[in-house]
Amino acid sequence: KIIDANADAVIIVDAAGEVRFANRAAEELFGRTAAELVGHPFGFPIVGIPTTELDIHRADGSTRLAEIRVVETRWCDHPAHVASLRDITDRRRLESEVIRAQRMESLGALATGIAHDLNNVLAPIALAVDLLRHRVSDDVGRDQLRLLAQTVDQGAGLVRQVLSFVRGPDGQRIEVDFAAVLHQVEGLLGGTLHGGVRLRAFAAPALWPVLGDPAQLRQ
């Protein structure tokens, strides 16, 4: 009764490799009744493996991972082995999720460091653009500075987007004119599309503003 009530599957295998006994937990693990297990080959090498892991292919087609421990015994005065099998499928899945979470945490820390480094690179460029605006008087130079300022702003937006992704959805949201964002994207894509493709964007005249991240909206 104690063995039958054990949470671990307990199976007795004789010297010929046939199952002689299976408790209720073994029925649940293999997805078969004791009558379907007893008298049939165990299907796994059981000699010389005190502890190992194996995949259990259940009757319904699913697979469970089990940790098996084997000790020698006697059954009806004949040599036999007792195999104790513990279902570790959920435990291994949880361990994989923990490892994945730790990896994502490390990647988040790396992305945060890179984002801050990029900010340090973009900051002096933006400062230099502001200073040059007061010294450049020709239209061509001003257009080039304006393009450079837009590029720096887009780079800063990408940095904010990376930080927002790392920190999760609780980042700061501001009021954004979505029509303006739409036309910015239209201008950006207009120069990248094939010559035979024309892009036209339409926004309602009284379009309400939205709360969001401008960089994410442009993306």
PDB file of C-alpha atoms in Angstrom, residues 13-215:
ATOM      1  CA  VAL A  13      11.694  -5.485 -13.747  1.00  0.00           C
ATOM      2  CA  ASP A  14      12.875  -9.090 -13.823  1.00  0.00           C
ATOM      3  CA  ALA A  15      16.143 -10.400 -15.282  1.00  0.00           C
ATOM      4  CA  ALA A  16      14.487 -10.819 -18.695  1.00  0.00           C
ATOM      5  CA  GLY A  17      13.598  -7.125 -18.792  1.00  0.00           C
ATOM      6  CA  GLU A  18       9.848  -7.623 -18.301  1.00  0.00           C
ATOM      7  CA  VAL A  19       7.761  -5.561 -15.911  1.00  0.00           C
ATOM      8  CA  ARG A  20       6.512  -7.578 -12.936  1.00  0.00           C
ATOM      9  CA  PHE A  21       4.929  -4.770 -10.890  1.00  0.00           C
ATOM     10  CA  ALA A  22       3.841  -1.151 -11.456  1.00  0.00           C
ATOM     11  CA  ASN A  23       2.236   1.201  -8.929  1.00  0.00           C
ATOM     12  CA  ARG A  24      -0.403   3.879  -9.598  1.00  0.00           C
ATOM     13  CA  ALA A  25       2.169   6.622 -10.186  1.00  0.00           C
ATOM     14  CA  ALA A  26       3.716   4.449 -12.912  1.00  0.00           C
ATOM     15  CA  GLU A  27       0.319   4.213 -14.581  1.00  0.00           C
ATOM     16  CA  GLU A  28       0.052   8.018 -14.584  1.00  0.00           C
ATOM     17  CA  LEU A  29       3.636   8.515 -15.805  1.00  0.00           C
ATOM     18  CA  PHE A  30       3.409   6.045 -18.694  1.00  0.00           C
ATOM     19  CA  GLY A  31      -0.235   6.725 -19.478  1.00  0.00           C
ATOM     20  CA  ARG A  32      -0.982   3.006 -19.297  1.00  0.00           C
ATOM     21  CA  THR A  33      -2.686   0.741 -16.791  1.00  0.00           C
ATOM     22  CA  ALA A  34      -0.713  -1.699 -14.658  1.00  0.00           C
ATOM     23  CA  ALA A  35      -2.237  -4.530 -16.675  1.00  0.00           C
ATOM     24  CA  GLU A  36      -0.803  -2.986 -19.852  1.00  0.00           C
ATOM     25  CA  LEU A  37       2.641  -2.663 -18.261  1.00  0.00           C
ATOM     26  CA  VAL A  38       3.012  -5.941 -16.371  1.00  0.00           C
ATOM     27  CA  GLY A  39       4.234  -8.810 -18.530  1.00  0.00           C
ATOM     28  CA  HIS A  40       5.627  -6.516 -21.219  1.00  0.00           C
ATOM     29  CA  PRO A  41       9.242  -5.391 -21.784  1.00  0.00           C
ATOM     30  CA  PHE A  42      10.240  -2.344 -19.793  1.00  0.00           C
ATOM     31  CA  GLY A  43      11.845  -0.882 -22.916  1.00  0.00           C
ATOM     32  CA  PHE A  44      14.820   0.767 -21.210  1.00  0.00           C
ATOM     33  CA  PRO A  45      18.210  -0.667 -20.213  1.00  0.00           C
ATOM     34  CA  ILE A  46      18.068  -1.025 -16.469  1.00  0.00           C
ATOM     35  CA  VAL A  47      21.356  -2.724 -15.546  1.00  0.00           C
ATOM     36  CA  GLY A  48      24.344  -0.597 -14.588  1.00  0.00           C
ATOM     37  CA  ILE A  49      22.474   2.724 -14.340  1.00  0.00           C
ATOM     38  CA  PRO A  50      21.991   3.636 -10.671  1.00  0.00           C
ATOM     39  CA  THR A  51      20.709   7.110 -11.615  1.00  0.00           C
ATOM     40  CA  THR A  52      19.968   8.658 -15.008  1.00  0.00           C
ATOM     41  CA  GLU A  53      17.282  10.472 -16.990  1.00  0.00           C
ATOM     42  CA  LEU A  54      15.109   9.176 -19.767  1.00  0.00           C
ATOM     43  CA  ASP A  55      12.232  10.286 -21.987  1.00  0.00           C
ATOM     44  CA  ILE A  56       8.939   8.543 -21.370  1.00  0.00           C
ATOM     45  CA  HIS A  57       6.762   8.316 -24.474  1.00  0.00           C
ATOM     46  CA  ARG A  58       3.237   8.071 -23.137  1.00  0.00           C
ATOM     47  CA  ALA A  59       0.297   6.302 -24.745  1.00  0.00           C
ATOM     48  CA  ASP A  60      -1.318   9.621 -25.741  1.00  0.00           C
ATOM     49  CA  GLY A  61       1.762  10.635 -27.768  1.00  0.00           C
ATOM     50  CA  SER A  62       3.150  13.120 -25.242  1.00  0.00           C
ATOM     51  CA  THR A  63       6.633  12.855 -23.734  1.00  0.00           C
ATOM     52  CA  ARG A  64       7.668  13.248 -20.110  1.00  0.00           C
ATOM     53  CA  LEU A  65      11.174  13.512 -18.703  1.00  0.00           C
ATOM     54  CA  ALA A  66      11.844  11.209 -15.760  1.00  0.00           C
ATOM     55  CA  GLU A  67      14.728  10.721 -13.374  1.00  0.00           C
ATOM     56  CA  ILE A  68      15.254   7.017 -12.721  1.00  0.00           C
ATOM     57  CA  ARG A  69      17.014   5.301  -9.825  1.00  0.00           C
ATOM     58  CA  VAL A  70      17.615   1.556  -9.897  1.00  0.00           C
ATOM     59  CA  VAL A  71      18.483  -0.886  -7.109  1.00  0.00           C
ATOM     60  CA  GLU A  72      18.788  -4.659  -7.153  1.00  0.00           C
ATOM     61  CA  THR A  73      16.187  -6.827  -5.429  1.00  0.00           C
ATOM     62  CA  ARG A  74      14.511 -10.205  -5.689  1.00  0.00           C
ATOM     63  CA  TRP A  75      11.035 -10.941  -6.959  1.00  0.00           C
ATOM     64  CA  CYS A  76       9.531 -14.392  -6.298  1.00  0.00           C
ATOM     65  CA  ASP A  77      13.008 -15.636  -5.385  1.00  0.00           C
ATOM     66  CA  HIS A  78      14.472 -14.472  -8.702  1.00  0.00           C
ATOM     67  CA  PRO A  79      16.885 -11.585  -9.348  1.00  0.00           C
ATOM     68  CA  ALA A  80      15.146  -8.359 -10.292  1.00  0.00           C
ATOM     69  CA  HIS A  81      15.526  -4.586 -10.205  1.00  0.00           C
ATOM     70  CA  VAL A  82      13.378  -1.893  -8.633  1.00  0.00           C
ATOM     71  CA  ALA A  83      13.180   1.276 -10.724  1.00  0.00           C
ATOM     72  CA  SER A  84      11.950   4.471  -9.071  1.00  0.00           C
ATOM     73  CA  LEU A  85      11.001   7.134 -11.628  1.00  0.00           C
ATOM     74  CA  ARG A  86      10.338  10.766 -10.722  1.00  0.00           C
ATOM     75  CA  ASP A  87       8.670  13.049 -13.251  1.00  0.00           C
ATOM     76  CA  ILE A  88      10.960  16.094 -13.598  1.00  0.00           C
ATOM     77  CA  THR A  89       9.350  17.593 -16.720  1.00  0.00           C
ATOM     78  CA  ASP A  90       7.888  20.615 -14.933  1.00  0.00           C
ATOM     79  CA  ARG A  91      11.043  21.137 -12.880  1.00  0.00           C
ATOM     80  CA  ARG A  92      13.228  21.210 -15.987  1.00  0.00           C
ATOM     81  CA  ARG A  93      10.814  23.580 -17.709  1.00  0.00           C
ATOM     82  CA  LEU A  94      10.964  25.897 -14.706  1.00  0.00           C
ATOM     83  CA  GLU A  95      14.766  25.740 -14.666  1.00  0.00           C
ATOM     84  CA  SER A  96      14.834  26.644 -18.370  1.00  0.00           C
ATOM     85  CA  GLU A  97      12.536  29.601 -17.727  1.00  0.00           C
ATOM     86  CA  VAL A  98      14.777  30.820 -14.900  1.00  0.00           C
ATOM     87  CA  ILE A  99      17.875  30.543 -17.115  1.00  0.00           C
ATOM     88  CA  ARG A 100      16.048  32.382 -19.902  1.00  0.00           C
ATOM     89  CA  ALA A 101      14.997  35.134 -17.485  1.00  0.00           C
ATOM     90  CA  GLN A 102      18.581  35.497 -16.232  1.00  0.00           C
ATOM     91  CA  ARG A 103      19.835  35.715 -19.818  1.00  0.00           C
ATOM     92  CA  MET A 104      17.257  38.409 -20.637  1.00  0.00           C
ATOM     93  CA  GLU A 105      18.268  40.320 -17.509  1.00  0.00           C
ATOM     94  CA  SER A 106      21.902  40.232 -18.637  1.00  0.00           C
ATOM     95  CA  LEU A 107      20.953  41.363 -22.133  1.00  0.00           C
ATOM     96  CA  GLY A 108      18.894  44.184 -20.609  1.00  0.00           C
ATOM     97  CA  ALA A 109      21.864  45.386 -18.573  1.00  0.00           C
ATOM     98  CA  LEU A 110      24.074  45.219 -21.682  1.00  0.00           C
ATOM     99  CA  ALA A 111      21.524  47.125 -23.777  1.00  0.00           C
ATOM    100  CA  THR A 112      21.212  49.792 -21.078  1.00  0.00           C
ATOM    101  CA  GLY A 113      24.971  50.286 -20.998  1.00  0.00           C
ATOM    102  CA  ILE A 114      25.164  50.534 -24.800  1.00  0.00           C
ATOM    103  CA  ALA A 115      22.263  53.005 -24.853  1.00  0.00           C
ATOM    104  CA  HIS A 116      23.989  55.266 -22.329  1.00  0.00           C
ATOM    105  CA  ASP A 117      27.237  55.077 -24.328  1.00  0.00           C
ATOM    106  CA  LEU A 118      25.373  56.076 -27.485  1.00  0.00           C
ATOM    107  CA  ASN A 119      23.820  59.000 -25.632  1.00  0.00           C
ATOM    108  CA  ASN A 120      27.322  60.121 -24.665  1.00  0.00           C
ATOM    109  CA  VAL A 121      28.305  59.979 -28.346  1.00  0.00           C
ATOM    110  CA  LEU A 122      25.232  61.867 -29.596  1.00  0.00           C
ATOM    111  CA  ALA A 123      25.284  64.612 -26.947  1.00  0.00           C
ATOM    112  CA  PRO A 124      28.418  66.456 -28.173  1.00  0.00           C
ATOM    113  CA  ILE A 125      27.212  66.154 -31.787  1.00  0.00           C
ATOM    114  CA  ALA A 126      23.903  67.811 -30.879  1.00  0.00           C
ATOM    115  CA  LEU A 127      25.769  70.520 -28.959  1.00  0.00           C
ATOM    116  CA  ALA A 128      28.092  71.161 -31.902  1.00  0.00           C
ATOM    117  CA  VAL A 129      25.108  71.482 -34.262  1.00  0.00           C
ATOM    118  CA  ASP A 130      23.535  74.128 -32.023  1.00  0.00           C
ATOM    119  CA  LEU A 131      26.800  76.088 -31.906  1.00  0.00           C
ATOM    120  CA  LEU A 132      27.330  75.894 -35.669  1.00  0.00           C
ATOM    121  CA  ARG A 133      23.851  77.239 -36.376  1.00  0.00           C
ATOM    122  CA  HIS A 134      25.016  80.642 -35.131  1.00  0.00           C
ATOM    123  CA  ARG A 135      28.107  80.610 -37.386  1.00  0.00           C
ATOM    124  CA  VAL A 136      26.731  79.165 -40.628  1.00  0.00           C
ATOM    125  CA  SER A 137      24.884  81.685 -42.762  1.00  0.00           C
ATOM    126  CA  ASP A 138      24.508  80.069 -46.190  1.00  0.00           C
ATOM    127  CA  ASP A 139      21.413  78.037 -47.050  1.00  0.00           C
ATOM    128  CA  VAL A 140      23.324  74.914 -48.017  1.00  0.00           C
ATOM    129  CA  GLY A 141      25.145  74.818 -44.701  1.00  0.00           C
ATOM    130  CA  ARG A 142      21.913  75.360 -42.760  1.00  0.00           C
ATOM    131  CA  ASP A 143      20.207  72.543 -44.666  1.00  0.00           C
ATOM    132  CA  GLN A 144      23.097  70.224 -43.850  1.00  0.00           C
ATOM    133  CA  LEU A 145      22.942  71.177 -40.170  1.00  0.00           C
ATOM    134  CA  ARG A 146      19.189  70.647 -40.174  1.00  0.00           C
ATOM    135  CA  LEU A 147      19.666  67.165 -41.667  1.00  0.00           C
ATOM    136  CA  LEU A 148      22.387  66.424 -39.126  1.00  0.00           C
ATOM    137  CA  ALA A 149      20.133  67.554 -36.271  1.00  0.00           C
ATOM    138  CA  GLN A 150      17.315  65.323 -37.531  1.00  0.00           C
ATOM    139  CA  THR A 151      19.702  62.365 -37.718  1.00  0.00           C
ATOM    140  CA  VAL A 152      20.913  62.961 -34.163  1.00  0.00           C
ATOM    141  CA  ASP A 153      17.303  63.232 -33.002  1.00  0.00           C
ATOM    142  CA  GLN A 154      16.432  59.943 -34.704  1.00  0.00           C
ATOM    143  CA  GLY A 155      19.453  58.286 -33.081  1.00  0.00           C
ATOM    144  CA  ALA A 156      18.394  59.595 -29.676  1.00  0.00           C
ATOM    145  CA  GLY A 157      14.896  58.283 -30.362  1.00  0.00           C
ATOM    146  CA  LEU A 158      16.269  54.827 -31.074  1.00  0.00           C
ATOM    147  CA  VAL A 159      18.208  54.966 -27.809  1.00  0.00           C
ATOM    148  CA  ARG A 160      15.023  55.901 -25.952  1.00  0.00           C
ATOM    149  CA  GLN A 161      13.243  53.043 -27.650  1.00  0.00           C
ATOM    150  CA  VAL A 162      15.888  50.560 -26.507  1.00  0.00           C
ATOM    151  CA  LEU A 163      15.670  51.878 -22.950  1.00  0.00           C
ATOM    152  CA  SER A 164      11.882  51.734 -23.068  1.00  0.00           C
ATOM    153  CA  PHE A 165      12.049  48.108 -24.217  1.00  0.00           C
ATOM    154  CA  VAL A 166      14.479  47.201 -21.437  1.00  0.00           C
ATOM    155  CA  ARG A 167      12.508  48.975 -18.716  1.00  0.00           C
ATOM    156  CA  GLY A 168       9.185  47.574 -19.853  1.00  0.00           C
ATOM    157  CA  PRO A 169       5.872  49.253 -20.690  1.00  0.00           C
ATOM    158  CA  ASP A 170       5.948  51.622 -17.692  1.00  0.00           C
ATOM    159  CA  GLY A 171       8.158  54.208 -19.389  1.00  0.00           C
ATOM    160  CA  GLN A 172       7.229  57.872 -19.662  1.00  0.00           C
ATOM    161  CA  ARG A 173       4.544  58.787 -22.189  1.00  0.00           C
ATOM    162  CA  ILE A 174       4.069  62.272 -23.604  1.00  0.00           C
ATOM    163  CA  GLU A 175       1.390  63.961 -25.674  1.00  0.00           C
ATOM    164  CA  VAL A 176       2.199  63.383 -29.341  1.00  0.00           C
ATOM    165  CA  ASP A 177       0.742  64.922 -32.495  1.00  0.00           C
ATOM    166  CA  PHE A 178       0.169  61.728 -34.422  1.00  0.00           C
ATOM    167  CA  ALA A 179      -0.458  63.539 -37.696  1.00  0.00           C
ATOM    168  CA  ALA A 180       3.020  65.069 -37.448  1.00  0.00           C
ATOM    169  CA  VAL A 181       4.526  61.644 -36.760  1.00  0.00           C
ATOM    170  CA  LEU A 182       2.669  60.257 -39.763  1.00  0.00           C
ATOM    171  CA  HIS A 183       4.051  62.926 -42.092  1.00  0.00           C
ATOM    172  CA  GLN A 184       7.559  62.427 -40.681  1.00  0.00           C
ATOM    173  CA  VAL A 185       7.357  58.765 -41.581  1.00  0.00           C
ATOM    174  CA  GLU A 186       5.966  59.675 -44.986  1.00  0.00           C
ATOM    175  CA  GLY A 187       8.967  61.907 -45.652  1.00  0.00           C
ATOM    176  CA  LEU A 188      11.388  59.286 -44.359  1.00  0.00           C
ATOM    177  CA  LEU A 189       9.979  56.459 -46.476  1.00  0.00           C
ATOM    178  CA  GLY A 190       9.410  58.620 -49.537  1.00  0.00           C
ATOM    179  CA  GLY A 191      13.121  58.646 -50.344  1.00  0.00           C
ATOM    180  CA  THR A 192      13.639  54.922 -49.793  1.00  0.00           C
ATOM    181  CA  LEU A 193      10.839  53.386 -51.864  1.00  0.00           C
ATOM    182  CA  HIS A 194      11.260  52.171 -55.409  1.00  0.00           C
ATOM    183  CA  GLY A 195      10.745  54.766 -58.111  1.00  0.00           C
ATOM    184  CA  GLY A 196       7.537  53.103 -59.245  1.00  0.00           C
ATOM    185  CA  VAL A 197       5.956  53.327 -55.777  1.00  0.00           C
ATOM    186  CA  ARG A 198       4.287  56.486 -54.525  1.00  0.00           C
ATOM    187  CA  LEU A 199       3.421  56.896 -50.837  1.00  0.00           C
ATOM    188  CA  ARG A 200       0.702  59.284 -49.709  1.00  0.00           C
ATOM    189  CA  ALA A 201      -0.390  59.718 -46.080  1.00  0.00           C
ATOM    190  CA  PHE A 202      -3.713  61.141 -44.957  1.00  0.00           C
ATOM    191  CA  ALA A 203      -4.657  62.371 -41.479  1.00  0.00           C
ATOM    192  CA  ALA A 204      -7.959  63.796 -40.275  1.00  0.00           C
ATOM    193  CA  PRO A 205      -7.869  67.602 -39.915  1.00  0.00           C
ATOM    194  CA  ALA A 206      -8.839  67.536 -36.231  1.00  0.00           C
ATOM    195  CA  LEU A 207      -6.966  64.379 -35.260  1.00  0.00           C
ATOM    196  CA  TRP A 208      -6.674  64.084 -31.499  1.00  0.00           C
ATOM    197  CA  PRO A 209      -3.224  63.756 -29.894  1.00  0.00           C
ATOM    198  CA  VAL A 210      -2.153  60.488 -28.310  1.00  0.00           C
ATOM    199  CA  LEU A 211      -0.098  59.606 -25.267  1.00  0.00           C
ATOM    200  CA  GLY A 212       2.943  57.586 -26.250  1.00  0.00           C
ATOM    201  CA  ASP A 213       6.596  57.437 -27.177  1.00  0.00           C
ATOM    202  CA  PRO A 214       7.268  59.310 -30.444  1.00  0.00           C
ATOM    203  CA  ALA A 215      10.139  56.976 -31.361  1.00  0.00           C
TER     204      ALA A 215
END
